[in-house]
């Protein structure tokens, strides 16, 4: 465990990040979490450029995000992240978003796979890629099943063609965009208190994503698939 394993940055919720009610959108919240982990990597010398030179990349495989309150326009926030465990081919990373008084606005747990880009598959982590981050103990999160289970009945939504605004530096659909696609299936007032996502494979520019929505008990699940039903990502909203 390392005493300086946490990376944080301060921000203020921007107008471009809020919905019609003036609240931070779920997709913008995820962007803050993504930005924080990328800033952390840049800070320890393992940023986008360094990993690209070594043909390595981190790929997100699972989110669990718990939202206590969506911050409002112009509200100051502090976003923090740290790794809790490196094991074999994967890392576990936690996040917090706090208000000016230090109270939680959101917490998240995530699993990342370390990828050999040249071979296109996960590769074993070595100390040069883990020691600069350090680790610390996890924060408390609700217990969850590791996989998002699909409801028995699913209804089809309108297909979505992947456009340039969906794409990030890895040349595939950004993690937050899958959540936004899922939210487009729901009424605009829906602000989920928990978001869970299983990322299975990457959609790229020009692909067509087919959303399938199901409900059971207190949750909504949107499975985002290709034309043959193979899943890109499965999003659970509660």
PDB file of C-alpha atoms in Angstrom:
ATOM      1  CA  UNK A   1       0.000   0.000   0.000  1.00  0.00           C
ATOM      2  CA  UNK A   2       1.281   3.451  -0.932  1.00  0.00           C
ATOM      3  CA  UNK A   3       0.364   6.649   0.978  1.00  0.00           C
ATOM      4  CA  UNK A   4       0.343   8.729  -2.229  1.00  0.00           C
ATOM      5  CA  UNK A   5      -1.634   6.262  -4.358  1.00  0.00           C
ATOM      6  CA  UNK A   6      -4.604   8.625  -4.767  1.00  0.00           C
ATOM      7  CA  UNK A   7      -4.752  11.136  -7.613  1.00  0.00           C
ATOM      8  CA  UNK A   8      -7.248  14.024  -7.457  1.00  0.00           C
ATOM      9  CA  UNK A   9      -8.225  17.072  -9.444  1.00  0.00           C
ATOM     10  CA  UNK A  10     -10.660  19.906  -8.804  1.00  0.00           C
ATOM     11  CA  UNK A  11     -13.255  21.063 -11.307  1.00  0.00           C
ATOM     12  CA  UNK A  12     -16.452  23.049 -11.642  1.00  0.00           C
ATOM     13  CA  UNK A  13     -19.466  21.573 -13.410  1.00  0.00           C
ATOM     14  CA  UNK A  14     -19.650  23.184 -16.833  1.00  0.00           C
ATOM     15  CA  UNK A  15     -22.735  24.269 -18.758  1.00  0.00           C
ATOM     16  CA  UNK A  16     -21.834  21.813 -21.530  1.00  0.00           C
ATOM     17  CA  UNK A  17     -22.035  18.941 -18.990  1.00  0.00           C
ATOM     18  CA  UNK A  18     -25.547  19.485 -17.617  1.00  0.00           C
ATOM     19  CA  UNK A  19     -29.016  18.444 -18.749  1.00  0.00           C
ATOM     20  CA  UNK A  20     -32.180  20.539 -19.105  1.00  0.00           C
ATOM     21  CA  UNK A  21     -32.502  20.618 -15.296  1.00  0.00           C
ATOM     22  CA  UNK A  22     -28.982  21.948 -14.804  1.00  0.00           C
ATOM     23  CA  UNK A  23     -27.672  18.662 -13.368  1.00  0.00           C
ATOM     24  CA  UNK A  24     -24.528  16.828 -14.434  1.00  0.00           C
ATOM     25  CA  UNK A  25     -25.466  14.110 -16.917  1.00  0.00           C
ATOM     26  CA  UNK A  26     -24.516  10.469 -16.284  1.00  0.00           C
ATOM     27  CA  UNK A  27     -22.326  10.465 -19.396  1.00  0.00           C
ATOM     28  CA  UNK A  28     -20.514  13.605 -18.223  1.00  0.00           C
ATOM     29  CA  UNK A  29     -19.993  12.010 -14.806  1.00  0.00           C
ATOM     30  CA  UNK A  30     -18.356   9.020 -16.484  1.00  0.00           C
ATOM     31  CA  UNK A  31     -16.177  11.381 -18.505  1.00  0.00           C
ATOM     32  CA  UNK A  32     -14.898  12.895 -15.248  1.00  0.00           C
ATOM     33  CA  UNK A  33     -13.978   9.428 -13.981  1.00  0.00           C
ATOM     34  CA  UNK A  34     -12.249   8.532 -17.239  1.00  0.00           C
ATOM     35  CA  UNK A  35     -10.374  11.823 -17.280  1.00  0.00           C
ATOM     36  CA  UNK A  36      -9.209  11.257 -13.722  1.00  0.00           C
ATOM     37  CA  UNK A  37      -7.677   7.857 -14.462  1.00  0.00           C
ATOM     38  CA  UNK A  38      -5.995   9.193 -17.612  1.00  0.00           C
ATOM     39  CA  UNK A  39      -4.619  12.180 -15.682  1.00  0.00           C
ATOM     40  CA  UNK A  40      -3.339   9.744 -13.035  1.00  0.00           C
ATOM     41  CA  UNK A  41      -1.501   7.747 -15.695  1.00  0.00           C
ATOM     42  CA  UNK A  42      -0.004  10.897 -17.195  1.00  0.00           C
ATOM     43  CA  UNK A  43       1.070  11.994 -13.701  1.00  0.00           C
ATOM     44  CA  UNK A  44       3.013   8.777 -13.017  1.00  0.00           C
ATOM     45  CA  UNK A  45       4.661   8.683 -16.456  1.00  0.00           C
ATOM     46  CA  UNK A  46       2.467   6.009 -18.032  1.00  0.00           C
ATOM     47  CA  UNK A  47       0.238   8.229 -20.135  1.00  0.00           C
ATOM     48  CA  UNK A  48      -1.235   7.793 -23.586  1.00  0.00           C
ATOM     49  CA  UNK A  49       1.998   8.557 -25.423  1.00  0.00           C
ATOM     50  CA  UNK A  50       4.176   6.274 -23.319  1.00  0.00           C
ATOM     51  CA  UNK A  51       1.755   3.347 -23.617  1.00  0.00           C
ATOM     52  CA  UNK A  52       1.345   3.880 -27.356  1.00  0.00           C
ATOM     53  CA  UNK A  53       5.120   3.661 -27.823  1.00  0.00           C
ATOM     54  CA  UNK A  54       5.114   0.330 -25.961  1.00  0.00           C
ATOM     55  CA  UNK A  55       1.991  -0.933 -27.769  1.00  0.00           C
ATOM     56  CA  UNK A  56       0.064  -1.216 -24.528  1.00  0.00           C
ATOM     57  CA  UNK A  57      -3.363   0.061 -23.457  1.00  0.00           C
ATOM     58  CA  UNK A  58      -5.848  -0.148 -20.598  1.00  0.00           C
ATOM     59  CA  UNK A  59      -9.344  -1.261 -21.636  1.00  0.00           C
ATOM     60  CA  UNK A  60     -12.317  -0.926 -19.306  1.00  0.00           C
ATOM     61  CA  UNK A  61     -14.271  -4.140 -18.782  1.00  0.00           C
ATOM     62  CA  UNK A  62     -16.709  -3.250 -15.971  1.00  0.00           C
ATOM     63  CA  UNK A  63     -18.181  -0.259 -14.130  1.00  0.00           C
ATOM     64  CA  UNK A  64     -20.183  -0.025 -10.946  1.00  0.00           C
ATOM     65  CA  UNK A  65     -21.093   3.616 -10.311  1.00  0.00           C
ATOM     66  CA  UNK A  66     -23.194   4.712  -7.326  1.00  0.00           C
ATOM     67  CA  UNK A  67     -24.566   8.259  -7.398  1.00  0.00           C
ATOM     68  CA  UNK A  68     -25.600   9.907  -4.140  1.00  0.00           C
ATOM     69  CA  UNK A  69     -26.446  13.199  -5.849  1.00  0.00           C
ATOM     70  CA  UNK A  70     -25.848  14.645  -9.303  1.00  0.00           C
ATOM     71  CA  UNK A  71     -24.017  17.973  -8.894  1.00  0.00           C
ATOM     72  CA  UNK A  72     -25.479  21.073 -10.492  1.00  0.00           C
ATOM     73  CA  UNK A  73     -24.166  23.668 -12.916  1.00  0.00           C
ATOM     74  CA  UNK A  74     -21.151  25.603 -11.609  1.00  0.00           C
ATOM     75  CA  UNK A  75     -20.854  23.438  -8.484  1.00  0.00           C
ATOM     76  CA  UNK A  76     -17.238  22.767  -7.420  1.00  0.00           C
ATOM     77  CA  UNK A  77     -16.260  19.098  -7.277  1.00  0.00           C
ATOM     78  CA  UNK A  78     -13.166  17.035  -6.520  1.00  0.00           C
ATOM     79  CA  UNK A  79     -12.616  13.858  -8.539  1.00  0.00           C
ATOM     80  CA  UNK A  80     -10.246  11.221  -7.136  1.00  0.00           C
ATOM     81  CA  UNK A  81      -9.015   7.782  -8.142  1.00  0.00           C
ATOM     82  CA  UNK A  82      -6.695   5.041  -6.949  1.00  0.00           C
ATOM     83  CA  UNK A  83      -5.870   1.432  -7.751  1.00  0.00           C
ATOM     84  CA  UNK A  84      -6.682  -1.141  -5.092  1.00  0.00           C
ATOM     85  CA  UNK A  85      -5.305  -4.254  -6.764  1.00  0.00           C
ATOM     86  CA  UNK A  86      -3.234  -5.429  -9.727  1.00  0.00           C
ATOM     87  CA  UNK A  87      -3.681  -9.106 -10.489  1.00  0.00           C
ATOM     88  CA  UNK A  88      -2.478 -11.026 -13.521  1.00  0.00           C
ATOM     89  CA  UNK A  89      -4.066  -9.348 -16.540  1.00  0.00           C
ATOM     90  CA  UNK A  90      -6.312  -6.845 -14.763  1.00  0.00           C
ATOM     91  CA  UNK A  91      -6.470  -3.940 -12.331  1.00  0.00           C
ATOM     92  CA  UNK A  92      -9.203  -2.808  -9.944  1.00  0.00           C
ATOM     93  CA  UNK A  93      -9.619   0.948  -9.639  1.00  0.00           C
ATOM     94  CA  UNK A  94     -11.909   3.068  -7.446  1.00  0.00           C
ATOM     95  CA  UNK A  95     -13.188   6.625  -7.877  1.00  0.00           C
ATOM     96  CA  UNK A  96     -14.911   9.266  -5.793  1.00  0.00           C
ATOM     97  CA  UNK A  97     -16.554  12.553  -6.672  1.00  0.00           C
ATOM     98  CA  UNK A  98     -16.965  14.864  -3.677  1.00  0.00           C
ATOM     99  CA  UNK A  99     -18.495  18.282  -3.082  1.00  0.00           C
ATOM    100  CA  UNK A 100     -16.713  21.242  -1.508  1.00  0.00           C
ATOM    101  CA  UNK A 101     -17.445  19.868   1.982  1.00  0.00           C
ATOM    102  CA  UNK A 102     -15.876  16.497   1.147  1.00  0.00           C
ATOM    103  CA  UNK A 103     -19.151  14.556   1.037  1.00  0.00           C
ATOM    104  CA  UNK A 104     -19.633  11.876  -1.598  1.00  0.00           C
ATOM    105  CA  UNK A 105     -21.549  12.795  -4.717  1.00  0.00           C
ATOM    106  CA  UNK A 106     -20.586   9.567  -6.484  1.00  0.00           C
ATOM    107  CA  UNK A 107     -18.421   6.482  -5.990  1.00  0.00           C
ATOM    108  CA  UNK A 108     -17.277   3.928  -8.519  1.00  0.00           C
ATOM    109  CA  UNK A 109     -15.490   0.614  -8.814  1.00  0.00           C
ATOM    110  CA  UNK A 110     -13.985  -0.491 -12.115  1.00  0.00           C
ATOM    111  CA  UNK A 111     -12.075  -3.370 -13.666  1.00  0.00           C
ATOM    112  CA  UNK A 112      -9.515  -2.770 -16.403  1.00  0.00           C
ATOM    113  CA  UNK A 113      -7.725  -5.227 -18.689  1.00  0.00           C
ATOM    114  CA  UNK A 114      -4.128  -4.549 -19.736  1.00  0.00           C
ATOM    115  CA  UNK A 115      -3.834  -5.062 -23.494  1.00  0.00           C
ATOM    116  CA  UNK A 116      -0.983  -5.876 -25.864  1.00  0.00           C
ATOM    117  CA  UNK A 117      -2.180  -3.735 -28.770  1.00  0.00           C
ATOM    118  CA  UNK A 118      -0.004  -5.475 -31.364  1.00  0.00           C
ATOM    119  CA  UNK A 119      -1.440  -8.887 -30.461  1.00  0.00           C
ATOM    120  CA  UNK A 120      -4.910  -7.592 -29.672  1.00  0.00           C
ATOM    121  CA  UNK A 121      -5.266  -9.501 -26.409  1.00  0.00           C
ATOM    122  CA  UNK A 122      -4.691  -9.077 -22.663  1.00  0.00           C
ATOM    123  CA  UNK A 123      -1.128  -9.358 -21.407  1.00  0.00           C
ATOM    124  CA  UNK A 124       0.300  -9.966 -17.955  1.00  0.00           C
ATOM    125  CA  UNK A 125       1.077  -6.937 -15.831  1.00  0.00           C
ATOM    126  CA  UNK A 126       4.693  -6.370 -14.796  1.00  0.00           C
ATOM    127  CA  UNK A 127       6.026  -4.110 -12.008  1.00  0.00           C
ATOM    128  CA  UNK A 128       6.988  -1.320 -14.418  1.00  0.00           C
ATOM    129  CA  UNK A 129       3.264  -0.844 -15.157  1.00  0.00           C
ATOM    130  CA  UNK A 130       1.963  -1.207 -11.592  1.00  0.00           C
ATOM    131  CA  UNK A 131       4.482   0.147  -9.082  1.00  0.00           C
ATOM    132  CA  UNK A 132       4.227   3.808 -10.198  1.00  0.00           C
ATOM    133  CA  UNK A 133       0.542   3.834  -9.189  1.00  0.00           C
ATOM    134  CA  UNK A 134       0.763   2.193  -5.794  1.00  0.00           C
ATOM    135  CA  UNK A 135      -2.360   0.775  -4.165  1.00  0.00           C
ATOM    136  CA  UNK A 136      -4.646   1.505  -1.228  1.00  0.00           C
ATOM    137  CA  UNK A 137      -7.608  -0.123   0.468  1.00  0.00           C
ATOM    138  CA  UNK A 138     -10.961  -0.103  -1.373  1.00  0.00           C
ATOM    139  CA  UNK A 139     -13.789   2.208  -0.394  1.00  0.00           C
ATOM    140  CA  UNK A 140     -17.165   0.783   0.624  1.00  0.00           C
ATOM    141  CA  UNK A 141     -19.450  -0.038  -2.295  1.00  0.00           C
ATOM    142  CA  UNK A 142     -22.748  -1.957  -2.458  1.00  0.00           C
ATOM    143  CA  UNK A 143     -22.292  -5.670  -3.051  1.00  0.00           C
ATOM    144  CA  UNK A 144     -22.947  -6.594  -6.672  1.00  0.00           C
ATOM    145  CA  UNK A 145     -23.011  -9.614  -8.924  1.00  0.00           C
ATOM    146  CA  UNK A 146     -20.015  -9.412 -11.239  1.00  0.00           C
ATOM    147  CA  UNK A 147     -22.023  -9.820 -14.440  1.00  0.00           C
ATOM    148  CA  UNK A 148     -25.064  -7.826 -15.508  1.00  0.00           C
ATOM    149  CA  UNK A 149     -27.900 -10.330 -15.979  1.00  0.00           C
ATOM    150  CA  UNK A 150     -30.315  -9.824 -18.867  1.00  0.00           C
ATOM    151  CA  UNK A 151     -34.066  -9.729 -18.154  1.00  0.00           C
ATOM    152  CA  UNK A 152     -36.114 -12.465 -19.771  1.00  0.00           C
ATOM    153  CA  UNK A 153     -37.945 -10.171 -22.205  1.00  0.00           C
ATOM    154  CA  UNK A 154     -36.234  -7.483 -24.303  1.00  0.00           C
ATOM    155  CA  UNK A 155     -37.736  -4.922 -26.675  1.00  0.00           C
ATOM    156  CA  UNK A 156     -35.853  -3.513 -29.644  1.00  0.00           C
ATOM    157  CA  UNK A 157     -34.910   0.139 -29.984  1.00  0.00           C
ATOM    158  CA  UNK A 158     -33.891   2.179 -33.004  1.00  0.00           C
ATOM    159  CA  UNK A 159     -30.462   1.243 -34.416  1.00  0.00           C
ATOM    160  CA  UNK A 160     -27.603   3.703 -33.836  1.00  0.00           C
ATOM    161  CA  UNK A 161     -24.853   4.229 -36.403  1.00  0.00           C
ATOM    162  CA  UNK A 162     -21.477   4.930 -34.805  1.00  0.00           C
ATOM    163  CA  UNK A 163     -20.371   8.445 -35.800  1.00  0.00           C
ATOM    164  CA  UNK A 164     -17.159  10.383 -35.312  1.00  0.00           C
ATOM    165  CA  UNK A 165     -18.357  12.020 -32.095  1.00  0.00           C
ATOM    166  CA  UNK A 166     -18.619   8.565 -30.487  1.00  0.00           C
ATOM    167  CA  UNK A 167     -14.947   7.715 -31.136  1.00  0.00           C
ATOM    168  CA  UNK A 168     -11.940   8.257 -28.821  1.00  0.00           C
ATOM    169  CA  UNK A 169      -8.155   7.972 -29.245  1.00  0.00           C
ATOM    170  CA  UNK A 170      -8.370   4.183 -29.312  1.00  0.00           C
ATOM    171  CA  UNK A 171     -10.440   4.449 -32.521  1.00  0.00           C
ATOM    172  CA  UNK A 172     -13.479   2.850 -30.932  1.00  0.00           C
ATOM    173  CA  UNK A 173     -16.639   4.004 -29.167  1.00  0.00           C
ATOM    174  CA  UNK A 174     -15.801   5.704 -25.876  1.00  0.00           C
ATOM    175  CA  UNK A 175     -17.003   4.075 -22.657  1.00  0.00           C
ATOM    176  CA  UNK A 176     -19.381   6.896 -21.747  1.00  0.00           C
ATOM    177  CA  UNK A 177     -21.067   6.789 -25.145  1.00  0.00           C
ATOM    178  CA  UNK A 178     -22.495   3.321 -24.529  1.00  0.00           C
ATOM    179  CA  UNK A 179     -24.195   4.626 -21.391  1.00  0.00           C
ATOM    180  CA  UNK A 180     -25.582   7.590 -23.324  1.00  0.00           C
ATOM    181  CA  UNK A 181     -26.950   5.209 -25.974  1.00  0.00           C
ATOM    182  CA  UNK A 182     -28.707   3.249 -23.231  1.00  0.00           C
ATOM    183  CA  UNK A 183     -30.132   6.388 -21.626  1.00  0.00           C
ATOM    184  CA  UNK A 184     -31.656   7.448 -24.952  1.00  0.00           C
ATOM    185  CA  UNK A 185     -34.066   4.511 -24.498  1.00  0.00           C
ATOM    186  CA  UNK A 186     -35.482   6.042 -21.270  1.00  0.00           C
ATOM    187  CA  UNK A 187     -37.478   9.154 -20.318  1.00  0.00           C
ATOM    188  CA  UNK A 188     -35.298  12.255 -20.077  1.00  0.00           C
ATOM    189  CA  UNK A 189     -35.985  12.728 -16.339  1.00  0.00           C
ATOM    190  CA  UNK A 190     -34.332   9.406 -15.448  1.00  0.00           C
ATOM    191  CA  UNK A 191     -31.184   9.935 -13.364  1.00  0.00           C
ATOM    192  CA  UNK A 192     -29.970   6.491 -12.278  1.00  0.00           C
ATOM    193  CA  UNK A 193     -28.680   6.079  -8.729  1.00  0.00           C
ATOM    194  CA  UNK A 194     -26.545   3.143  -9.857  1.00  0.00           C
ATOM    195  CA  UNK A 195     -24.994   2.361 -13.238  1.00  0.00           C
ATOM    196  CA  UNK A 196     -23.359  -0.961 -14.020  1.00  0.00           C
ATOM    197  CA  UNK A 197     -21.783  -1.778 -17.368  1.00  0.00           C
ATOM    198  CA  UNK A 198     -20.171  -4.879 -18.813  1.00  0.00           C
ATOM    199  CA  UNK A 199     -18.015  -3.967 -21.804  1.00  0.00           C
ATOM    200  CA  UNK A 200     -17.555  -6.973 -24.091  1.00  0.00           C
ATOM    201  CA  UNK A 201     -16.054  -5.692 -27.342  1.00  0.00           C
ATOM    202  CA  UNK A 202     -15.474  -2.407 -29.109  1.00  0.00           C
ATOM    203  CA  UNK A 203     -17.729  -0.839 -31.718  1.00  0.00           C
ATOM    204  CA  UNK A 204     -15.907   1.272 -34.301  1.00  0.00           C
ATOM    205  CA  UNK A 205     -16.748   4.027 -36.776  1.00  0.00           C
ATOM    206  CA  UNK A 206     -19.547   2.982 -39.117  1.00  0.00           C
ATOM    207  CA  UNK A 207     -20.767   0.053 -37.021  1.00  0.00           C
ATOM    208  CA  UNK A 208     -24.486  -0.131 -36.304  1.00  0.00           C
ATOM    209  CA  UNK A 209     -25.459  -0.680 -32.657  1.00  0.00           C
ATOM    210  CA  UNK A 210     -28.819  -2.298 -31.880  1.00  0.00           C
ATOM    211  CA  UNK A 211     -30.254  -1.476 -28.418  1.00  0.00           C
ATOM    212  CA  UNK A 212     -32.510  -4.002 -26.659  1.00  0.00           C
ATOM    213  CA  UNK A 213     -34.276  -2.887 -23.468  1.00  0.00           C
ATOM    214  CA  UNK A 214     -35.601  -5.041 -20.639  1.00  0.00           C
ATOM    215  CA  UNK A 215     -37.016  -4.347 -17.179  1.00  0.00           C
ATOM    216  CA  UNK A 216     -37.346  -6.357 -13.999  1.00  0.00           C
ATOM    217  CA  UNK A 217     -37.948  -5.249 -10.431  1.00  0.00           C
ATOM    218  CA  UNK A 218     -36.040  -2.000  -9.827  1.00  0.00           C
ATOM    219  CA  UNK A 219     -33.696  -2.056 -12.799  1.00  0.00           C
ATOM    220  CA  UNK A 220     -33.577  -1.366 -16.514  1.00  0.00           C
ATOM    221  CA  UNK A 221     -31.065  -3.196 -18.693  1.00  0.00           C
ATOM    222  CA  UNK A 222     -30.053  -2.173 -22.204  1.00  0.00           C
ATOM    223  CA  UNK A 223     -28.035  -4.664 -24.225  1.00  0.00           C
ATOM    224  CA  UNK A 224     -26.180  -2.943 -27.071  1.00  0.00           C
ATOM    225  CA  UNK A 225     -25.449  -5.484 -29.798  1.00  0.00           C
ATOM    226  CA  UNK A 226     -24.527  -5.921 -33.428  1.00  0.00           C
ATOM    227  CA  UNK A 227     -27.008  -7.150 -36.045  1.00  0.00           C
ATOM    228  CA  UNK A 228     -26.339 -10.768 -35.048  1.00  0.00           C
ATOM    229  CA  UNK A 229     -27.019 -10.154 -31.363  1.00  0.00           C
ATOM    230  CA  UNK A 230     -23.389 -10.204 -30.198  1.00  0.00           C
ATOM    231  CA  UNK A 231     -23.056  -7.700 -27.360  1.00  0.00           C
ATOM    232  CA  UNK A 232     -20.823  -4.634 -27.400  1.00  0.00           C
ATOM    233  CA  UNK A 233     -21.891  -3.545 -23.911  1.00  0.00           C
ATOM    234  CA  UNK A 234     -24.643  -4.317 -21.423  1.00  0.00           C
ATOM    235  CA  UNK A 235     -25.829  -1.356 -19.340  1.00  0.00           C
ATOM    236  CA  UNK A 236     -27.856  -1.692 -16.126  1.00  0.00           C
ATOM    237  CA  UNK A 237     -29.583   1.385 -14.689  1.00  0.00           C
ATOM    238  CA  UNK A 238     -31.244   1.516 -11.262  1.00  0.00           C
TER     239      UNK A 238
END
